CSV table of C-alpha atoms and ligand atoms in Angstrom, one decimal:
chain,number,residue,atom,x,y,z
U,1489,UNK,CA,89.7,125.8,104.3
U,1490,UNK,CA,88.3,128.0,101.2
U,1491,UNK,CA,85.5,130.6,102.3
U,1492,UNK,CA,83.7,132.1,99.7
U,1493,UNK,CA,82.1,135.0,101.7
U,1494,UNK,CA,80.0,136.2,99.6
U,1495,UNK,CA,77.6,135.2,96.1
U,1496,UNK,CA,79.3,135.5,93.2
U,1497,UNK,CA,76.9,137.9,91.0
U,1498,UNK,CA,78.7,138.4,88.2
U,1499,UNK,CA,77.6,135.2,86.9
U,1500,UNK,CA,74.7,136.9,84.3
U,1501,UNK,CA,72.2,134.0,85.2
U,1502,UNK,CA,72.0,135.4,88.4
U,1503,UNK,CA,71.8,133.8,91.9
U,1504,UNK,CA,70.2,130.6,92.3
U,1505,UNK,CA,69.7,130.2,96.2
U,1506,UNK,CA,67.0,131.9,98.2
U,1507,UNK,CA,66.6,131.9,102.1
U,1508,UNK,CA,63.2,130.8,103.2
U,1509,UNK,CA,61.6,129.1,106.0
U,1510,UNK,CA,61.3,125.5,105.6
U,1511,UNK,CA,59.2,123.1,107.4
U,1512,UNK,CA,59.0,124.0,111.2
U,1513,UNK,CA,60.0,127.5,110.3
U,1514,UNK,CA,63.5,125.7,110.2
U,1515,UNK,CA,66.0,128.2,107.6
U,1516,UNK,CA,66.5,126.6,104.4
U,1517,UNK,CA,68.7,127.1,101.4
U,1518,UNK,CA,66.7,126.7,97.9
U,1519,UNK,CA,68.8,125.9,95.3
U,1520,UNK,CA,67.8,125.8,92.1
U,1521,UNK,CA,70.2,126.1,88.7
U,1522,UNK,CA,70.0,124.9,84.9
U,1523,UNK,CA,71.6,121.2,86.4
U,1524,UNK,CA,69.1,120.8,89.6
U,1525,UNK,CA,67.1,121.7,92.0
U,1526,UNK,CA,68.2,121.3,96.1
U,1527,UNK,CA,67.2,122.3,99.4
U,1528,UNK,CA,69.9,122.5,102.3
U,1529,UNK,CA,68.7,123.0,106.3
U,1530,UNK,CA,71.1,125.0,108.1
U,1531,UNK,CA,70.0,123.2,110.8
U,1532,UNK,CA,72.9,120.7,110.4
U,1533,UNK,CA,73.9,121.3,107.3
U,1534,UNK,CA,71.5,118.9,106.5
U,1535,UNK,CA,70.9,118.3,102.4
U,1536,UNK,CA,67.1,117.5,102.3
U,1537,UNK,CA,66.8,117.1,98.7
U,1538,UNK,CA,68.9,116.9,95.6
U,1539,UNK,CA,66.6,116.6,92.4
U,1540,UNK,CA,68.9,117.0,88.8
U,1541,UNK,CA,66.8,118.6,85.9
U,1542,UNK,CA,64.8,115.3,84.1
U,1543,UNK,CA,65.1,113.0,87.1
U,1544,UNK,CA,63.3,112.2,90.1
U,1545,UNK,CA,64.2,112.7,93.5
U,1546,UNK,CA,67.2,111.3,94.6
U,1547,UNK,CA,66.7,111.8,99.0
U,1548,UNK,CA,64.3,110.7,101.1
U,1549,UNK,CA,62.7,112.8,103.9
U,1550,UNK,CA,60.3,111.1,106.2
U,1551,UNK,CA,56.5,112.7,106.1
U,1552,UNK,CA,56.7,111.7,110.3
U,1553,UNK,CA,60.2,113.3,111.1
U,1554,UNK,CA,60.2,116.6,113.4
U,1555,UNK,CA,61.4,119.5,112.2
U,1556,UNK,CA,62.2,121.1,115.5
U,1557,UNK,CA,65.3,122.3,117.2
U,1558,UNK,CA,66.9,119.6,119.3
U,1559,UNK,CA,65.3,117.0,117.3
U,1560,UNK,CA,67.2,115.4,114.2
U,1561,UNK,CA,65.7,115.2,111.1
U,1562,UNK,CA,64.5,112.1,109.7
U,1563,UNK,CA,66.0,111.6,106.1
U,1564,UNK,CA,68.3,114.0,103.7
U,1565,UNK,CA,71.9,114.0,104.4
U,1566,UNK,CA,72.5,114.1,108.3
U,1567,UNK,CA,76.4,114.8,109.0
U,1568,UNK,CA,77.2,112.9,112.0
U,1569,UNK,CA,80.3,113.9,113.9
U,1570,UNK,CA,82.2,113.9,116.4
U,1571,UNK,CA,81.1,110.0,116.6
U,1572,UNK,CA,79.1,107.8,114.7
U,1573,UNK,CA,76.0,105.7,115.5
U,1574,UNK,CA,75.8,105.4,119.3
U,1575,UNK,CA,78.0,107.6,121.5
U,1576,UNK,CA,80.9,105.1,123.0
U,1577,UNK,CA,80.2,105.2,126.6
U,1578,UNK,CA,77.0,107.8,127.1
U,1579,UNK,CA,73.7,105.8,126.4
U,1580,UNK,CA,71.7,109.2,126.8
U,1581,UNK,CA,73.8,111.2,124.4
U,1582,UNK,CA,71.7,111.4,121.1
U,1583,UNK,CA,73.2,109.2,118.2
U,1584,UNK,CA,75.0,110.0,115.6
U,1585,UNK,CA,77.0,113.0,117.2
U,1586,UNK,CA,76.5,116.8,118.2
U,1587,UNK,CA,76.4,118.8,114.8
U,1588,UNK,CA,73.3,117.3,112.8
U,1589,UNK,CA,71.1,119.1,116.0
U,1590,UNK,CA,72.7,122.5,115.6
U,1591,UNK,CA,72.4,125.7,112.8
U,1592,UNK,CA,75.1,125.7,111.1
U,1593,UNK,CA,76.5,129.3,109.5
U,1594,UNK,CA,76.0,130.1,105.8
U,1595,UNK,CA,79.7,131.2,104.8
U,1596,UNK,CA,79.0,132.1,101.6
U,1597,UNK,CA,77.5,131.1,98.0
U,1598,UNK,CA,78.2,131.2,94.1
U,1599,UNK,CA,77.2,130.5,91.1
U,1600,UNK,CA,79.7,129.4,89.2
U,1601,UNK,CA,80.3,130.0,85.3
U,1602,UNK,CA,79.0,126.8,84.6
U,1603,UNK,CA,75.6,126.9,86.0
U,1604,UNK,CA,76.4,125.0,89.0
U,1605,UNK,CA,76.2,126.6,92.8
U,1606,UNK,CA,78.1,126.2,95.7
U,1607,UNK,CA,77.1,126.8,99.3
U,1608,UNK,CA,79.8,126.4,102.2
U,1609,UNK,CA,78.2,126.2,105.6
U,1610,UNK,CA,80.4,125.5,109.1
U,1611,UNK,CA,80.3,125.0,112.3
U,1612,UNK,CA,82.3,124.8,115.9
U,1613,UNK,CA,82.6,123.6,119.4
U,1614,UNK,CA,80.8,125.7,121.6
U,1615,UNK,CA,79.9,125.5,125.5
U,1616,UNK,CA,77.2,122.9,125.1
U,1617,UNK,CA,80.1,120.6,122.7
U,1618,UNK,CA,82.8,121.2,125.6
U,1619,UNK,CA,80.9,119.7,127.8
U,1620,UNK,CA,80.5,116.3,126.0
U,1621,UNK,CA,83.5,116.3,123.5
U,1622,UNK,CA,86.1,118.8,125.0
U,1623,UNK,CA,87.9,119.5,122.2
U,1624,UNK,CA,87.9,122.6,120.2
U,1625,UNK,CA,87.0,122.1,116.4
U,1626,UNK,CA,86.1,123.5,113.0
U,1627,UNK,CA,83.7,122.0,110.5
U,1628,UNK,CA,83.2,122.9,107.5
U,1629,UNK,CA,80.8,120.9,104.6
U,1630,UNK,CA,80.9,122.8,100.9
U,1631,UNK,CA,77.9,121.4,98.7
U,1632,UNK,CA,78.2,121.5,94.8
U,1633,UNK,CA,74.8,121.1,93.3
U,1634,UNK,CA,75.6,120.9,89.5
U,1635,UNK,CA,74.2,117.1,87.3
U,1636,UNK,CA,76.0,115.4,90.6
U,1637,UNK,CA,75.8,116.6,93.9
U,1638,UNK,CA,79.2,116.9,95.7
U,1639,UNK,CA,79.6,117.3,99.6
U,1640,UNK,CA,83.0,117.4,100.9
U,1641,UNK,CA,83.6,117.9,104.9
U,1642,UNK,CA,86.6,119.3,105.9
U,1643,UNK,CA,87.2,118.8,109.8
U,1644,UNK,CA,90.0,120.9,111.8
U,1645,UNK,CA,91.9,120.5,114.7
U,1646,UNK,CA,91.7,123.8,116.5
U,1647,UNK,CA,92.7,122.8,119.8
U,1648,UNK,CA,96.4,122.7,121.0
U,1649,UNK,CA,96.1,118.9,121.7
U,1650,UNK,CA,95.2,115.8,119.6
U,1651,UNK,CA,91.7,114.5,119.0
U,1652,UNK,CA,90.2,111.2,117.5
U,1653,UNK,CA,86.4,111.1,116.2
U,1654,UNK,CA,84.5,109.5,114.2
U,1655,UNK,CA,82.1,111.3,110.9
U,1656,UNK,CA,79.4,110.0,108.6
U,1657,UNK,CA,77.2,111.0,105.6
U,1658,UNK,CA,74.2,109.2,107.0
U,1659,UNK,CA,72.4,109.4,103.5
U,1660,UNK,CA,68.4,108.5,103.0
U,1661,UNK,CA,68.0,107.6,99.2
U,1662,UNK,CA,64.6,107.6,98.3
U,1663,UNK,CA,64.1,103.8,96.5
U,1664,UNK,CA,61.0,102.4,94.5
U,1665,UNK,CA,61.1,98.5,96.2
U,1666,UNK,CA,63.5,98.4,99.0
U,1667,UNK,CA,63.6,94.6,98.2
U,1668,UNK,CA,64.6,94.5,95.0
U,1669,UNK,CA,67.1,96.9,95.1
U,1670,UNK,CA,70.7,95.6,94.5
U,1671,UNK,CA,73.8,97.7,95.8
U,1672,UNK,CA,76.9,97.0,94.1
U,1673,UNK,CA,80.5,97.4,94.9
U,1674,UNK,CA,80.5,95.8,98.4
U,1675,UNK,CA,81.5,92.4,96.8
U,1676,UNK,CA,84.3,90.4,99.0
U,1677,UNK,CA,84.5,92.7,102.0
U,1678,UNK,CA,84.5,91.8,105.2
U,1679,UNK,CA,81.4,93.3,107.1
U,1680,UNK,CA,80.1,93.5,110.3
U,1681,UNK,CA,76.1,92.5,111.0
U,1682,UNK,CA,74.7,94.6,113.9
U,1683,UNK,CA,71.6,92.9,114.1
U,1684,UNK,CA,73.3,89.3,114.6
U,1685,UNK,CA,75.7,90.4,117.9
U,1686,UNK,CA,78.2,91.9,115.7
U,1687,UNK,CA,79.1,88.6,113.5
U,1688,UNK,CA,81.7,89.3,111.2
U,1689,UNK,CA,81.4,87.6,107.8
U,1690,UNK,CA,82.6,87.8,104.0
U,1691,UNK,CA,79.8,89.9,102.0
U,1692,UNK,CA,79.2,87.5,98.8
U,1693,UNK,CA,77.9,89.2,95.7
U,1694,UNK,CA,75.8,92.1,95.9
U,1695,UNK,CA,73.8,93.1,99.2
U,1696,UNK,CA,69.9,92.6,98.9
U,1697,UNK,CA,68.3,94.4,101.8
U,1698,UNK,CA,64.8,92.5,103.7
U,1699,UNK,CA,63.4,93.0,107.2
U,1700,UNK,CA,65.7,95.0,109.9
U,1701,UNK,CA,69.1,94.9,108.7
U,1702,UNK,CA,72.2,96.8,109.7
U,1703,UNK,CA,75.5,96.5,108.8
U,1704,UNK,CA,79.0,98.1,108.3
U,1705,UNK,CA,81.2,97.2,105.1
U,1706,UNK,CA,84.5,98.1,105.4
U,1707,UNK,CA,87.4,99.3,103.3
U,1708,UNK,CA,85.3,99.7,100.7
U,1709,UNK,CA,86.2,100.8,97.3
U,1710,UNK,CA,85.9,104.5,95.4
U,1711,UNK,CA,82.4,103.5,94.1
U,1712,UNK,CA,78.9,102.1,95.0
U,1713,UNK,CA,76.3,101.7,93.2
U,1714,UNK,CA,73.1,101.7,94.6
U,1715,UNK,CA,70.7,99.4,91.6
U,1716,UNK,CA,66.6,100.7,91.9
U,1717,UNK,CA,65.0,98.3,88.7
U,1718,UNK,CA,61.4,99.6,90.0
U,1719,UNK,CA,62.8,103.2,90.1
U,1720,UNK,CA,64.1,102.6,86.5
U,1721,UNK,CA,67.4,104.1,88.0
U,1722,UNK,CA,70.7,103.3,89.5
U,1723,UNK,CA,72.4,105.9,92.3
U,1724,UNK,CA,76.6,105.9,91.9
U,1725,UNK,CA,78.2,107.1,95.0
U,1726,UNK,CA,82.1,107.9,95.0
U,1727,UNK,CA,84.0,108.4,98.0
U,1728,UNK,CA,87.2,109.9,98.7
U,1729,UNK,CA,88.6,109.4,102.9
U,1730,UNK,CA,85.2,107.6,103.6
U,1731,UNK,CA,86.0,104.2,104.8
U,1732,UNK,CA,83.5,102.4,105.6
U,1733,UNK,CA,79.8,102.0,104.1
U,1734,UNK,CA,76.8,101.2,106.3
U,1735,UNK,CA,73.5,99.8,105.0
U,1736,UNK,CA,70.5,100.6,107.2
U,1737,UNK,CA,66.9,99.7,106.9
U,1738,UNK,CA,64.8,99.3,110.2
U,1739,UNK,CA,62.6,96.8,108.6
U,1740,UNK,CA,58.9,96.8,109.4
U,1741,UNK,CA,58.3,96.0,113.3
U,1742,UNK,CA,61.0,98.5,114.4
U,1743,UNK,CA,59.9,101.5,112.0
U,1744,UNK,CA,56.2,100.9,113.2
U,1745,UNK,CA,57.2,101.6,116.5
U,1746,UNK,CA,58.8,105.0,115.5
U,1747,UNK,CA,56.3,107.8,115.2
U,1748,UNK,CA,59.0,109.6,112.9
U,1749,UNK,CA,59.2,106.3,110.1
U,1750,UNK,CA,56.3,103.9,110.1
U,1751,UNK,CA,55.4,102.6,107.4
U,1752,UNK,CA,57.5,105.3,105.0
U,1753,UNK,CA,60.8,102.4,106.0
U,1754,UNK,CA,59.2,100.9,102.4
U,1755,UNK,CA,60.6,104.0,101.0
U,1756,UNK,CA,63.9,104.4,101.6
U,1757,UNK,CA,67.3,103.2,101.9
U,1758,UNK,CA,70.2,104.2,103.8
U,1759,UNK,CA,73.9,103.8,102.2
U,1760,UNK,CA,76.2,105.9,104.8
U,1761,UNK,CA,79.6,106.5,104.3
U,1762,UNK,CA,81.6,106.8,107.5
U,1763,UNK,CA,84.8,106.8,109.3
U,1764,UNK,CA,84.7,105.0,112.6
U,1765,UNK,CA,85.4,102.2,114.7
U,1766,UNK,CA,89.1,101.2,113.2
U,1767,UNK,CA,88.9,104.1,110.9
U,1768,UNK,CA,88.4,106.8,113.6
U,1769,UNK,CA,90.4,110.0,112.5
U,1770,UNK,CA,93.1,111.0,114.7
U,1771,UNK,CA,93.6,114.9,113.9
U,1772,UNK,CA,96.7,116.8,115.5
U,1773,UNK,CA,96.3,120.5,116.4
U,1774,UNK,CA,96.5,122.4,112.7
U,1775,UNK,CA,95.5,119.4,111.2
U,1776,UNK,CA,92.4,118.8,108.2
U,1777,UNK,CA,90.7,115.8,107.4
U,1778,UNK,CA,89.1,116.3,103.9
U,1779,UNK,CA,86.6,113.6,102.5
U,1780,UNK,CA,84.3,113.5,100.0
U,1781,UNK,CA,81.2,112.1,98.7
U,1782,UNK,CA,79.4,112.6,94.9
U,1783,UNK,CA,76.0,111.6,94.4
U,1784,UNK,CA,74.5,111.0,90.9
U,1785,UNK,CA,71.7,109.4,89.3
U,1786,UNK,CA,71.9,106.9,86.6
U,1787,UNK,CA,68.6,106.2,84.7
U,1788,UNK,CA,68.6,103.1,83.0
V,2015,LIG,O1,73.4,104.5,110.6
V,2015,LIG,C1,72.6,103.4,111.0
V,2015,LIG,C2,72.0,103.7,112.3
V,2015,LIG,O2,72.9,103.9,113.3
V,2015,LIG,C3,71.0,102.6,112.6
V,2015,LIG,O3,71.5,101.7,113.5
V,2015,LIG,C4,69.8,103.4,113.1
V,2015,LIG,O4,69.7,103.4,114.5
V,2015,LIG,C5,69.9,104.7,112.4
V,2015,LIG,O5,71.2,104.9,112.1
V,2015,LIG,C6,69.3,105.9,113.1
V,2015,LIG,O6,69.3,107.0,112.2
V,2015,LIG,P1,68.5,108.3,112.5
V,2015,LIG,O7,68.7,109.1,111.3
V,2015,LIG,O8,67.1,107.8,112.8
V,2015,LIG,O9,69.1,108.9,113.8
């Protein structure tokens, strides 16, 4: 894996992020360059906010989540690993894996000649990961904030045996009408509807989100497009080693009943890209798995 250990100040713009406390007292990363302005926790990595000079907002937060050790946040960019959605067999194990609850180190910064910055932050199994996932591990998840924001997580296999998981970038997008948003790209794939036992149907056309829905797309293609006509805007997602898209909304009767949503589930949308269920990574001892996700706003 590239470490940058340090900020690159020779660029004579000078350095673009600044350590402050963010909400909870929670360490974040403030970003802010001639292409955009973003916020990164190190509390699991976790991009909060991504906002490219003349546009709005591209992430959600929600105005109910904690922002509390042990507690995941509600919105931004959670990175799930070393599984995806619910744990396999533990019911009590928290979704969405181990790493989106713990600080993550800062490895280093830069801002590069073009304006843009990097920030590498990574993580690794520790006593409290052995005893869930016993496998030891390195994770590292570089962020380019430049017009487009690029995340790419790199996963290793530090053990001296073989391990399968599963990984996710389990992405809020802030939306202007959830309803009459469009997202584009998922077109003739075979998906999977949580919310109807797990039936397994062809998607037809483009996917039009109302009341509770959950489900996986998979094999989907290099790009999705997320289409926001109230928002004026379109959100183009491209994916390298990401599988699978899920779209989530909780709908209105299930986000009433959580303190941390409410009625902000009008606000967002979630299109996750993930490996897991059939494309769970198998890693041998040595091994990298690199994917990668770019984020940019369209405005129509
Ligand atoms: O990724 C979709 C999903 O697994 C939904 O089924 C829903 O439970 C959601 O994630 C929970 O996400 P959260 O960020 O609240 O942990």
């Amino acid at each position: 894996m590239n470490r940058i250990t340090k900020d690159r100040q020779s660029n004579p713009r000078g350095k673009t992020v600044r350590v402050d406390k963010g909400p909870g007292g929670l360490p974040i990363l403030r970003i802010s360059n001639e292409h955009a302005e973003s916020s990164i926790f190190t509390y699991g990595a976790h991009v909060a906010s991504f906002k490219p000079k003349r546009a709005d907002e591209m992430l959600f937060i929600s105005p109910y989540s904690k922002f509390e050790e042990g507690q995941p946040i509600r919105g931004g960019i959670p990175i799930c690993f070393p599984w995806f959605g619910k744990h396999e067999t533990r019911e009590d194990l928290q979704l969405h894996g181990l790493v989106r609850t713990k600080i993550w180190d800062v490895v280093g910064t830069a801002t590069e000649a073009d304006g843009s910055t990097t920030v590498v932050l990574s993580t690794h199994d520790d006593e409290y990961s052995w005893s869930i996932w016993p496998h030891r591990f390195s994770i590292q998840l570089t962020v380019f904030i430049a017009k487009e924001l690029t995340m790419i997580l790199e996963v290793k296999n530090i053990d001296d045996k073989p391990f399968t998981f599963g990984e996710a970038f389990h992405t809020y997008f802030s939306v202007g009408d959830l309803e009459q948003c469009n997202i584009i790209g998922l077109d003739g794939l075979q998906a999977i509807d949580r919310m109807k036992s797990d039936t397994v149907y062809v998607q037809s056309g483009d996917v039009k989100v109302s009341g509770a829905f959950t489900r996986v797309y998979r094999d989907a293609g290099k790009h999705v497009t997320l289409a926001d006509p109230v928002a004026s805007r379109s959100i183009r997602m491209e994916q390298d080693r990401l599988r699978h898209v899920v779209v989530w909304n909780p709908g209105e009767h299930a986000a009433m009943n959580n303190a941390e949503i409410l009625e902000a589930y009008k606000d967002f949308l979630c299109v996750e890209h993930a490996n897991f269920l059939d494309a769970a990574i198998d890693l041998n001892p040595g091994e990298t798995h690199r994917s990668k996700l770019v984020l940019s706003i369209l405005s129509d």
